[in-house]
CSV table of C-alpha atoms in Angstrom, one decimal:
chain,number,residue,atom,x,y,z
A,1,UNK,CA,125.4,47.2,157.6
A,2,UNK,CA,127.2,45.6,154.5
A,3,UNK,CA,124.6,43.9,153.3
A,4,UNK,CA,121.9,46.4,153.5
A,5,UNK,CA,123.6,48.3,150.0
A,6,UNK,CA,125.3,45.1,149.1
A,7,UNK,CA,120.8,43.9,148.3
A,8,UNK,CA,119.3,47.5,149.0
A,9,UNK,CA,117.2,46.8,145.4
A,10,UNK,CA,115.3,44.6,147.9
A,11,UNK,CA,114.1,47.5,150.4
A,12,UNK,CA,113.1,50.3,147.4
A,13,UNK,CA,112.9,53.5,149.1
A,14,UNK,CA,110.5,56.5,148.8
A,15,UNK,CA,111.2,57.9,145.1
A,16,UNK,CA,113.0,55.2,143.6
A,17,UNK,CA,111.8,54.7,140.0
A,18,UNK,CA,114.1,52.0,139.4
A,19,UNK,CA,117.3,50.2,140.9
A,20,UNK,CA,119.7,47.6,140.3
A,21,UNK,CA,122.1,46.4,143.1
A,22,UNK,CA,123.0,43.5,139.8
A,23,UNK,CA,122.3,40.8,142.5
A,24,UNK,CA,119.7,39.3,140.3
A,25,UNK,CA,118.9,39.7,136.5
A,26,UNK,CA,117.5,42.8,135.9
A,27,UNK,CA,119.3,43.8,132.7
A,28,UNK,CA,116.0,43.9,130.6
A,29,UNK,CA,114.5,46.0,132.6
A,30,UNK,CA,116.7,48.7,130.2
A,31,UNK,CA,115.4,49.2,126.4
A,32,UNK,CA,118.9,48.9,125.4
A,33,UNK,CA,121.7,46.8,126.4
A,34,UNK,CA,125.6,46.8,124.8
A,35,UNK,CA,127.8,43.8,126.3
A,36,UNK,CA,130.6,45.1,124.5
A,37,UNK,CA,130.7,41.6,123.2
A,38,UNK,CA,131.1,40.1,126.4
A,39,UNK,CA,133.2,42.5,128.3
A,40,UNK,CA,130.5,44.2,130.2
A,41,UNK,CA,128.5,42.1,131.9
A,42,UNK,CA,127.2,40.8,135.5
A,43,UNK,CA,130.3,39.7,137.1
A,44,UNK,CA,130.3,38.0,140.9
A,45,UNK,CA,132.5,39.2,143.8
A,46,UNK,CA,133.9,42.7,142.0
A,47,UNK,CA,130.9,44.2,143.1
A,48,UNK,CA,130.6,46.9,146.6
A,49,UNK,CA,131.3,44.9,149.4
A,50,UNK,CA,132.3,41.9,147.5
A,51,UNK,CA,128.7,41.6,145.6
A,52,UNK,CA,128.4,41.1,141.7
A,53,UNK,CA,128.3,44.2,140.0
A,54,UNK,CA,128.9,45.4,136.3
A,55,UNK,CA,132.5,44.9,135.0
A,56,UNK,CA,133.7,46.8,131.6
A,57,UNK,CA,136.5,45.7,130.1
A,58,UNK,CA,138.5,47.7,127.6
A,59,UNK,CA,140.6,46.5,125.1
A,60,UNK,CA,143.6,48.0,124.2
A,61,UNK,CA,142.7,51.2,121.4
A,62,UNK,CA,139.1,50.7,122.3
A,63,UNK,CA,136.6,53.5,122.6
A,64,UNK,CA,133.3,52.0,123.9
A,65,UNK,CA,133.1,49.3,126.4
A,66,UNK,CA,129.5,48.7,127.1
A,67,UNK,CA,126.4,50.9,127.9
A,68,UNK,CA,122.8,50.6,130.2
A,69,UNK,CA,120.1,52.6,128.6
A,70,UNK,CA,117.1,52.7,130.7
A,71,UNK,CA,114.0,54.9,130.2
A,72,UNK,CA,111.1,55.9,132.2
A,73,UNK,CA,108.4,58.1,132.2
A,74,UNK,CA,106.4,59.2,129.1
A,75,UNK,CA,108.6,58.5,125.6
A,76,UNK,CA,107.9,59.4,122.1
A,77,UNK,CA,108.2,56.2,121.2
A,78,UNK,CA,107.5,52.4,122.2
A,79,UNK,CA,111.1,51.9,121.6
A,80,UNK,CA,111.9,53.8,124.7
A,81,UNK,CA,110.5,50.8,126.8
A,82,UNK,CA,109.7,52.6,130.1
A,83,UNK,CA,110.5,50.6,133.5
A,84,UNK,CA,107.5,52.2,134.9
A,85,UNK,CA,104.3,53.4,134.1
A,86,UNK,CA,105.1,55.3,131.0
A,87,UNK,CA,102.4,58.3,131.8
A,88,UNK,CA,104.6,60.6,133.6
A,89,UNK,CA,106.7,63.4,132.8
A,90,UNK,CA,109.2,63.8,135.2
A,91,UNK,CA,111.1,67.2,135.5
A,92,UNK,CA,112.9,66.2,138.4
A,93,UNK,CA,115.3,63.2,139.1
A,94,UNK,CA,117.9,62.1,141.1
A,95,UNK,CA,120.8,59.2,139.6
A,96,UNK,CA,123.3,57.4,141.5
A,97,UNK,CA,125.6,55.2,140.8
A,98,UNK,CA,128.8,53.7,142.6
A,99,UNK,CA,132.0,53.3,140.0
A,100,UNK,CA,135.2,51.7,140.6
A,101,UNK,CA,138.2,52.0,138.2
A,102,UNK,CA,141.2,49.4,138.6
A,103,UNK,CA,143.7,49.9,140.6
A,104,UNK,CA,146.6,50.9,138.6
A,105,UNK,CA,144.0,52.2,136.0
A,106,UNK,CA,145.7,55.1,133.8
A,107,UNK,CA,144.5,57.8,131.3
A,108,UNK,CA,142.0,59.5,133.6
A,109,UNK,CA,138.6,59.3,134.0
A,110,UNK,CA,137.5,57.4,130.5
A,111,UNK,CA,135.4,60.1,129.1
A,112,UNK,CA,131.0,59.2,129.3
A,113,UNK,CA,130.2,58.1,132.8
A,114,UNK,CA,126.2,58.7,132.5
A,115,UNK,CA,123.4,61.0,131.5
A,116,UNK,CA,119.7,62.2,131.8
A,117,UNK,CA,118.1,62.7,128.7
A,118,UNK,CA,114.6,64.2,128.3
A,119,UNK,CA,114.1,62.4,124.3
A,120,UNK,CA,111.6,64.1,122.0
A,121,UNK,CA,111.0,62.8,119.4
A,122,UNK,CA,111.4,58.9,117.9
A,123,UNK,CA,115.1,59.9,115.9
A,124,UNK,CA,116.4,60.3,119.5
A,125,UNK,CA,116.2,63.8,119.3
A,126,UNK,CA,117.3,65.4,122.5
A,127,UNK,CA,115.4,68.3,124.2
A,128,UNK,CA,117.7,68.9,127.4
A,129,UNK,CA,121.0,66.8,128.5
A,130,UNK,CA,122.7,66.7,131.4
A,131,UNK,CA,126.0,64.8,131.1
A,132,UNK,CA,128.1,63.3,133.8
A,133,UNK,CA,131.7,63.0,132.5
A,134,UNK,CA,135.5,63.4,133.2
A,135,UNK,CA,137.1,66.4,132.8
A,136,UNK,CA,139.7,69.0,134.5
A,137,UNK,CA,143.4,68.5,134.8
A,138,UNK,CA,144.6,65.3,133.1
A,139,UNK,CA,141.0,64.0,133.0
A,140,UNK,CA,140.9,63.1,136.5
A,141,UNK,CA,137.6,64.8,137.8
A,142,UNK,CA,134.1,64.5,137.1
A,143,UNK,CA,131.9,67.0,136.1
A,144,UNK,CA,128.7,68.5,134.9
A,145,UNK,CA,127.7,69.8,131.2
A,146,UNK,CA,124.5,70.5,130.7
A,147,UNK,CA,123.1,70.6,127.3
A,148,UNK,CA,119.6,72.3,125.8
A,149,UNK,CA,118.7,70.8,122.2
A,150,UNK,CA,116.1,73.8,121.8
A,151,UNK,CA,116.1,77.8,122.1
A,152,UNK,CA,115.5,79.5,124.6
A,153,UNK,CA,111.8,79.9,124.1
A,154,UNK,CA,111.5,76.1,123.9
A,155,UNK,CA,111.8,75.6,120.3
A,156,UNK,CA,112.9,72.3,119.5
A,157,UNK,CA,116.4,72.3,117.2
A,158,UNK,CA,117.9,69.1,117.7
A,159,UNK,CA,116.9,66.3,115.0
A,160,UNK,CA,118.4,63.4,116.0
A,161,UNK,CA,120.7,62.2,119.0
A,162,UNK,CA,124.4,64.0,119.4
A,163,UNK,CA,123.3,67.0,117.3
A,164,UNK,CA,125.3,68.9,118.2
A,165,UNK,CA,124.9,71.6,115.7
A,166,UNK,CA,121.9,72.5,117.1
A,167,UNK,CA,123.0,71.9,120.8
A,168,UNK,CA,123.2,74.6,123.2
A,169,UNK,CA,125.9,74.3,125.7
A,170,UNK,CA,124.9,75.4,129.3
A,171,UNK,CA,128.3,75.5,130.7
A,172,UNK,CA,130.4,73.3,132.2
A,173,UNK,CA,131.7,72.6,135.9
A,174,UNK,CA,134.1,70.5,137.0
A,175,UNK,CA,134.3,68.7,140.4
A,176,UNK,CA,136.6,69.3,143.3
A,177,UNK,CA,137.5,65.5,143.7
A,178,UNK,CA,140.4,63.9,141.7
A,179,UNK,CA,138.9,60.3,141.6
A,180,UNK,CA,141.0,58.9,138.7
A,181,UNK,CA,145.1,59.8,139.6
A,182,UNK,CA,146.7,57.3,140.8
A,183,UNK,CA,146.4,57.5,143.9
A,184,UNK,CA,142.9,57.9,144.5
A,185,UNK,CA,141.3,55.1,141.8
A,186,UNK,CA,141.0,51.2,143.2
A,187,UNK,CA,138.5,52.0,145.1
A,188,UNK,CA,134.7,52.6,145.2
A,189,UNK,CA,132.8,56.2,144.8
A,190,UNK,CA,129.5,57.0,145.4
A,191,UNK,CA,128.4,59.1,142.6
A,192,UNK,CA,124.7,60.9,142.5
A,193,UNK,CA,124.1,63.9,140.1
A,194,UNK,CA,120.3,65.9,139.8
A,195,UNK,CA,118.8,67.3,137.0
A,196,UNK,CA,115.8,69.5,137.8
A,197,UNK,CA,113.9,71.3,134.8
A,198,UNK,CA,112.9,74.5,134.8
A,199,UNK,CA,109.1,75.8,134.8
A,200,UNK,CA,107.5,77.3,131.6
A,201,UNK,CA,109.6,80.5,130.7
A,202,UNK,CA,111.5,80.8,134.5
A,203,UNK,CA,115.1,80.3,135.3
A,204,UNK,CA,114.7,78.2,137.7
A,205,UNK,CA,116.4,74.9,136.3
A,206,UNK,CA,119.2,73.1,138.7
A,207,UNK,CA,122.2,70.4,138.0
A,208,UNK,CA,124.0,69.2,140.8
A,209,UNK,CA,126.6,66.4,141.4
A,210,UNK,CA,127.7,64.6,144.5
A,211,UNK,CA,130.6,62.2,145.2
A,212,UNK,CA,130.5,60.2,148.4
A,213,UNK,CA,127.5,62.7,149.7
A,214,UNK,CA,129.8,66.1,149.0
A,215,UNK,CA,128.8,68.4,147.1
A,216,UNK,CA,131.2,68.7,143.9
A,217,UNK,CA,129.4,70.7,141.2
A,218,UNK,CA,126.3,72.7,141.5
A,219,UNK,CA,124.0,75.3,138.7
A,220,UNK,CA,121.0,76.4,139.6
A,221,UNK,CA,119.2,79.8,137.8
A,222,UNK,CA,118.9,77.5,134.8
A,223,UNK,CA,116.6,77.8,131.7
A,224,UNK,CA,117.2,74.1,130.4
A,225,UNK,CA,114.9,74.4,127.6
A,226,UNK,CA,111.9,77.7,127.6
A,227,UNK,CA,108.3,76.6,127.8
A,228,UNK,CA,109.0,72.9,126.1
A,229,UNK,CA,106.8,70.5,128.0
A,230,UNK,CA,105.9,67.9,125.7
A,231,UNK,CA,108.1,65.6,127.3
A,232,UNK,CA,110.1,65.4,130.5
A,233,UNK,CA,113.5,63.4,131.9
A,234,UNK,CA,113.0,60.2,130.3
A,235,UNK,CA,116.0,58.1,129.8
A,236,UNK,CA,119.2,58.1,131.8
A,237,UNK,CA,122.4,56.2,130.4
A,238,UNK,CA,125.3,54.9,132.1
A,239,UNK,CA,127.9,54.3,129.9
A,240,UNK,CA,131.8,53.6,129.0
A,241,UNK,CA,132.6,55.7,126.1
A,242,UNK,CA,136.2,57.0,125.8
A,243,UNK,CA,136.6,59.3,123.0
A,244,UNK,CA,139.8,58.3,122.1
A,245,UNK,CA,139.8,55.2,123.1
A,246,UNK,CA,141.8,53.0,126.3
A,247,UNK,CA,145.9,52.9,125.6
A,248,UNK,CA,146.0,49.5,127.3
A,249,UNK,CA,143.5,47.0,128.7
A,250,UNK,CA,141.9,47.7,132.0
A,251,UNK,CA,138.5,47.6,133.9
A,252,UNK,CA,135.7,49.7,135.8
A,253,UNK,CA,133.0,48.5,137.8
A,254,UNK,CA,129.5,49.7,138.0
A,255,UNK,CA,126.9,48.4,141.2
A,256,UNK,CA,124.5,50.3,143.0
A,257,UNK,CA,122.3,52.1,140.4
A,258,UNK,CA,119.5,54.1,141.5
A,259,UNK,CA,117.1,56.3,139.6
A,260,UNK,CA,114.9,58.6,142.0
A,261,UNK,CA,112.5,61.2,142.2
A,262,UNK,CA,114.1,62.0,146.1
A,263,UNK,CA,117.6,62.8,147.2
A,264,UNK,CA,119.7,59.4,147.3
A,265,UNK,CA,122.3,58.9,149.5
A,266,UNK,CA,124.9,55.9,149.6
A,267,UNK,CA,123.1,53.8,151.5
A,268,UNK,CA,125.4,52.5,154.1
A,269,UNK,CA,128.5,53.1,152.3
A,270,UNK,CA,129.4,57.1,153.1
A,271,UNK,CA,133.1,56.7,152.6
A,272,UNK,CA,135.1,55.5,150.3
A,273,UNK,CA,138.5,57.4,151.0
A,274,UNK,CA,141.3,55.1,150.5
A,275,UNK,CA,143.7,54.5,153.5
A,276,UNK,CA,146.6,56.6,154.0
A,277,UNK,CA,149.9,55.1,152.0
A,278,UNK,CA,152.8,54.0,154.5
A,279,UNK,CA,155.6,55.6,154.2
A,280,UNK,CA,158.5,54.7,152.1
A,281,UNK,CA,162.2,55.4,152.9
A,282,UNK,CA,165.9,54.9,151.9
A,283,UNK,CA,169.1,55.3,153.4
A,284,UNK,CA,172.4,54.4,152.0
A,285,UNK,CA,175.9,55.4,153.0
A,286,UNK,CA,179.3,56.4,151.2
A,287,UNK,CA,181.7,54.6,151.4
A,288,UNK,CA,180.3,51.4,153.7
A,289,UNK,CA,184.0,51.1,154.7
A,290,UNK,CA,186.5,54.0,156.0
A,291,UNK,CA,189.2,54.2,158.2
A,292,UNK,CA,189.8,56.1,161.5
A,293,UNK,CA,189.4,60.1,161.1
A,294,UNK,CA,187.7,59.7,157.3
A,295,UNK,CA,184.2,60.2,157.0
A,296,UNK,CA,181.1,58.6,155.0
A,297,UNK,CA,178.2,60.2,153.9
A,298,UNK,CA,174.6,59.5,155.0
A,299,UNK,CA,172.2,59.9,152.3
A,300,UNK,CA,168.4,59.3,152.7
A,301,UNK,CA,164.5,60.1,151.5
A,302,UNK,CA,161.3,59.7,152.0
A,303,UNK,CA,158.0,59.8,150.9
A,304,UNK,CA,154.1,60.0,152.5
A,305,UNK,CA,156.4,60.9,155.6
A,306,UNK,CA,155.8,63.9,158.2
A,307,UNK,CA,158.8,63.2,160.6
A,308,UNK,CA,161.9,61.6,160.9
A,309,UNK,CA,164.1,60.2,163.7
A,310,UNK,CA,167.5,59.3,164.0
A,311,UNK,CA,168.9,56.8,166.4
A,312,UNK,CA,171.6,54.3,166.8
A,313,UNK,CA,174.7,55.9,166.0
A,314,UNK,CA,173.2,59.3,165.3
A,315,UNK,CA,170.2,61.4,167.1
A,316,UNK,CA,167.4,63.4,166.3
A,317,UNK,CA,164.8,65.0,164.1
A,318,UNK,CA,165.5,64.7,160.6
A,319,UNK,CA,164.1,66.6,157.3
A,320,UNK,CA,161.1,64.3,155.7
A,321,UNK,CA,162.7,65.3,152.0
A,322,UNK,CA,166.1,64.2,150.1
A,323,UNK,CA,168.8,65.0,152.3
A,324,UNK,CA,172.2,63.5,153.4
A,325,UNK,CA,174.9,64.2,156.7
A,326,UNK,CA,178.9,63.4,157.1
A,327,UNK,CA,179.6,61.1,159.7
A,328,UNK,CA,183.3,60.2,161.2
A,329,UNK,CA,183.2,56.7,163.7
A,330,UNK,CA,185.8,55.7,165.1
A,331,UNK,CA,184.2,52.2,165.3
A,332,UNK,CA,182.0,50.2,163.4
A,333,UNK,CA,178.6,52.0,163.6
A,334,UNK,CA,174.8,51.3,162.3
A,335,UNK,CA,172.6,54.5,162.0
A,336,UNK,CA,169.0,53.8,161.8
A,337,UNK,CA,166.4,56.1,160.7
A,338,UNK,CA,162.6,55.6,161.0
A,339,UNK,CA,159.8,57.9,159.4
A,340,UNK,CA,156.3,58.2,160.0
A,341,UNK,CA,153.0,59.3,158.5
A,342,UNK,CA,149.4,59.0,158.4
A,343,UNK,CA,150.0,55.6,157.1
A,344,UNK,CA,152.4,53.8,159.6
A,345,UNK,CA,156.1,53.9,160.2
A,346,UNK,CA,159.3,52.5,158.1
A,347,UNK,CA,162.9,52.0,159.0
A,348,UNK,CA,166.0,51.7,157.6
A,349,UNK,CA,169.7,50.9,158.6
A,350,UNK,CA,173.1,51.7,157.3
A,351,UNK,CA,176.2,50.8,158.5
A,352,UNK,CA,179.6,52.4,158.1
A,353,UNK,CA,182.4,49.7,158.8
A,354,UNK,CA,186.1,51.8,160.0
């Protein structure tokens, strides 16, 4: 039900490493926390089902809104405050998150969403990435780009954090889901990606995302980073970085994080598809006033329709796109036209006066 994900931290299942459902204060449990200045914080009743979740606020020009940097695991440094142990190193986690941009958010998908870091040394040198961000057409998609920071034998090269000379790129893959147009974003998405290391000197590495439990973006035959294994995933970020920075003001939400050594899920939430738009419709006619044996034009369109029907003083099927028909009455006459779709049913009425 609603309120099993809506206070799922409470019920930790088999795996989890940490969670947050942002119900209760649990901010610290992350070694590094950026309120943005006060625009990303807990926030009640924008959360999943109505719950308090994490609100970022951009400001207009403004590139970062606000990160969570959590860490886990065995770190090279005491910095890296662990949520758990701190002895193990993990070389296979699950993440999942559920996002929500505004609705009438523009500009795509805001860049940095999250990603799993394995850090290896204390100058936030990175020995494998895998980054969750927006890309494809317009920005609208999320994707995977995996990242090693040593060669392929396992040879450390990165020095500090975003090296990116020394990065090697593992190739990209964008999603099939456009979650940022505008008709898909005002609503909430389940997002879970997996980042699986590969064994000493095998391809055998995998990075997978899912969005609402489908399958969007999947590598597997990977060599993340050789033989490395001084240290595994230790730190995942989930972040609100926009490289070039929001053009106006406007908001996401984060709720629901879960860090895992198991397959996810989204809980009780497996859909958040929006609900079909209605239908929208006009219908004018030219002139509104003849006399006997002249004629007026019907003109009419429509949108998010698949049919139209005429009735009143006209009949039948008529085409869903821009179109427009002569009438002649002899009397005054109202034509009324309805359209429908997978989101309801709209009419309209003209009438020609003679």
């Amino acid at each position: 039900n609603a309120t099993s994900i809506k206070n799922e931290c409470d019920n930790p299942k088999n795996g989890w490493i940490c969670s947050d459902d942002f119900e209760t204060t649990k901010l610290s449990n992350n070694f590094q926390y950026d309120d943005n200045g006060g625009d990303f914080l807990r926030t009640a009743n924008v959360g999943v089902n109505g719950s308090t979740a994490m609100r970022a606020l951009w400001q207009t020009g403004e590139v970062s809104a606000g990160n969570l940097k959590l860490a886990f695991g065995k770190t090279p440094s005491s910095y890296f405050k662990p949520v758990d142990s701190g002895t193990q190193n993990y070389r296979d986690i699950y993440w999942r998150m559920y996002v929500k941009n505004q609705q009438g958010w523009i500009g795509g998908g805001g860049d940095k969403l999250s990603r799993a870091v394995v850090f290896a040394n204390s100058n936030w040198a990175e020995a494998a990435i895998s980054h969750v961000w927006s890309m494809g057409t317009s920005n609208n998609y999320l994707g995977l780009d995996p990242a090693s920071g040593t060669d392929t034998s396992g040879i450390l090269k990165t020095t500090q954090y975003n090296d990116n000379a020394n990065i090697r790129w593992l190739g990209a893959k964008t999603g099939t889901t456009s979650l940022f147009d505008s008709n898909h974003v005002g609503q909430w998405y389940c997002v879970e990606a997996h980042m699986k290391l590969n064994d000493a000197d095998q391809s055998n590495g995998v990075n997978e995302l899912w969005i609402n439990e489908n399958l969007e973006s999947q590598t597997t035959g990977m060599n993340w980073f050789g033989n490395y294994n001084d240290y595994g995933i230790n730190s995942i970020f989930f972040e609100n970085y926009w490289n070039a920075g929001s053009s106006v003001q406007q908001e996401r939400n984060f709720d629901n994080i879960v860090v895992s050594t198991q397959r996810i899920g989204c809980g009780s939430i497996t859909s958040t598809t929006p609900p079909a738009p209605a239908p929208t419709l006009t219908l004018t006619a030219s002139p509104t006033s003849i006399t006997s044996g002249q004629s007026s034009t019907l003109t009419w369109s429509s949108i998010n329709a698949t049919s139209c029907t005429a009735s009143g003083g006209w009949t039948g099927t008529k085409s869903t796109s821009s179109s427009s028909q002569s009438v002649s009455p002899t009397t005054t006459t109202t034509y009324t036209l309805t359209c429908t779709g997978a989101g309801g049913s709209t009419s309209k009425s003209a009438t020609v006066t003679v």
